[in-house]
């Protein structure tokens, strides 16, 4: 599993990894901050809700209900003591005010007490249940079925339930609010004790006596009030409340205490009840004054509780805002810092990637410059990454080393490739020198011997040597060099085609048809001969031995088009497309990559065509084979040059035995075939060999040598006359340039028109024709190329 996890991490993109680095700390810190903010917010909302409930929503209607119930309790006691119309009117009016308070209070049951003080919802529900029987109790009081004690206890229970709601309102989550609320609840209890005592005495003032239970209620209320004021309330007064410390020494308080003291000295009557002594009006005045003072103190305490509570809520809100702001700022700082650091890291990594991409783009350019032969400065081409003392710095140093190593390797490989090309050219040049010497030696032998058998073998060797010369030129071209064969004057296209035909192994199958008399510029003769020879040999090699290869040339609007068409197997569409693409943009030949490739001839054609500006296109032939169109541009097609006044005569040959003189009629026919330019005129449809071959001599007459015809009816062999049918401008080889090397002079000599393969083929055909009558089987010298021998080159 760990390996799977590491593999998954390695597959993650860099941007994802950096985002994880940024957001993991942020996501870890965010829940903590959110939790703290939520707690503070919840506490603030709860405290604010509790304060609103205590001071406004619940506290105000509950306090109003408390005061109205106290008044209704007292008036109910007075009505039960003496059913006076004035008291009943006051009670009816008070009951209406109490009903308003009850309705306002009972509306609190629909509130949401989620954030309320603990126990408040239960206290409100309990008070609501008790208030539900208020109407029944009033009817009982009105009908007299409820006693004074029962009515007193019922109203006291209502007030106690109401005080329970007020007590629950004081139980907040803040300590100071709780402590101040307790004093406020004690003040409500003080008011309740005064109200209890007032309700009991309201009946006693009418009857003049108190029962023992009523007397106990009065004394208990007095004791509770005194304890609350002396022990709890007065010591806790602060601020504006201090002025109410004089409450227990005020005239109203003293008058009320004096009335209570006279009640204690009243004594019991005969019925066991306590006689009431005192002034009812004075009690009412003093009791109302004391109650007003307590309510004033209660209002101050409520305002104090409100101020402390809302002050604490505001402080809590400020803390919430501060902590939230600081937390959010810290979170933003963490995210910004993480993002900044990861951005710096990402920029540095991207910088390394850009350097690698720049190396990837720069290296092919360097290789292309090296292929063009330019010198490359390694230090100038290597862009070093600034080192830093960390892991990325080590990676940058490794990239610098890789960049330098790649460029150094490319330079070294280019130097090795150029060295290999130079070595290949040097070897090929040396071989070409030997070939040139061989051609020179063959020419000497051809001049020295007149025996037809020997001459045929020499001509075969001459032909093979010409082909070998072309193959050696292929090596030079593939090695980046150029052929050494040069012409100093334009040559007729027909002679160029014949020269190319003479360098083909199975040249007998090639027929040439030239429309008009186009001439080729001198600089294009050698490469064009080479290109056409490669394409002709390719056509003969990949077609059946007995099928012809047709070569047609005709002027077009943009030059001269040469078509070479065979009747072989042809190629696939993909192969045609690949060959045409190769012709349009010849690549730099990688000798090691194409060591086993048999299509090296196509590379040679492509390189030579690109250098001359020839357009070569392969198409399928209607005969099923291939059709190659070579467009010689008009820049390489020239006008016919002016003829020399004294054309060069053929070099004399040594005498030979046997009939060799051509008859006059044949000589006349041969002369008629020679045009104004000194070349045989092309009869449309005739093979090149028939045009170039020497005419057949007539049979020997009766004056001929008897030895020549004894024992055989064989006709005499044709006599070879050098340069008999050669154009005037090609009769005499150009004078060698003293600035040329021996190698170039040898090749210039080897390119004399006398080496035309068409002349060789003509002699061979006539020789076999003369010997064909007596030979039982055709004789082929060992060195003679056969018509079906394929070459090693492919399309």
Coordinates of N, CA and C in Angstrom, one line a residue, residues 1 33 397 578 677 710:
X1 N 0.8 -1.2 0.0 CA 0.0 0.0 0.0 C 0.9 1.3 0.0
X33 N -10.3 27.7 13.6 CA -10.8 29.1 13.6 C -12.3 29.1 13.5
X397 N 22.2 22.5 -11.6 CA 23.5 22.1 -12.0 C 23.5 20.8 -12.8
X578 N 5.8 8.7 -50.4 CA 7.1 8.9 -49.7 C 8.2 9.3 -50.7
X677 N 24.3 20.3 -86.3 CA 25.1 20.4 -85.1 C 26.1 19.3 -85.0
X710 N 37.0 -17.5 -97.0 CA 37.2 -19.0 -97.2 C 36.6 -19.7 -96.1

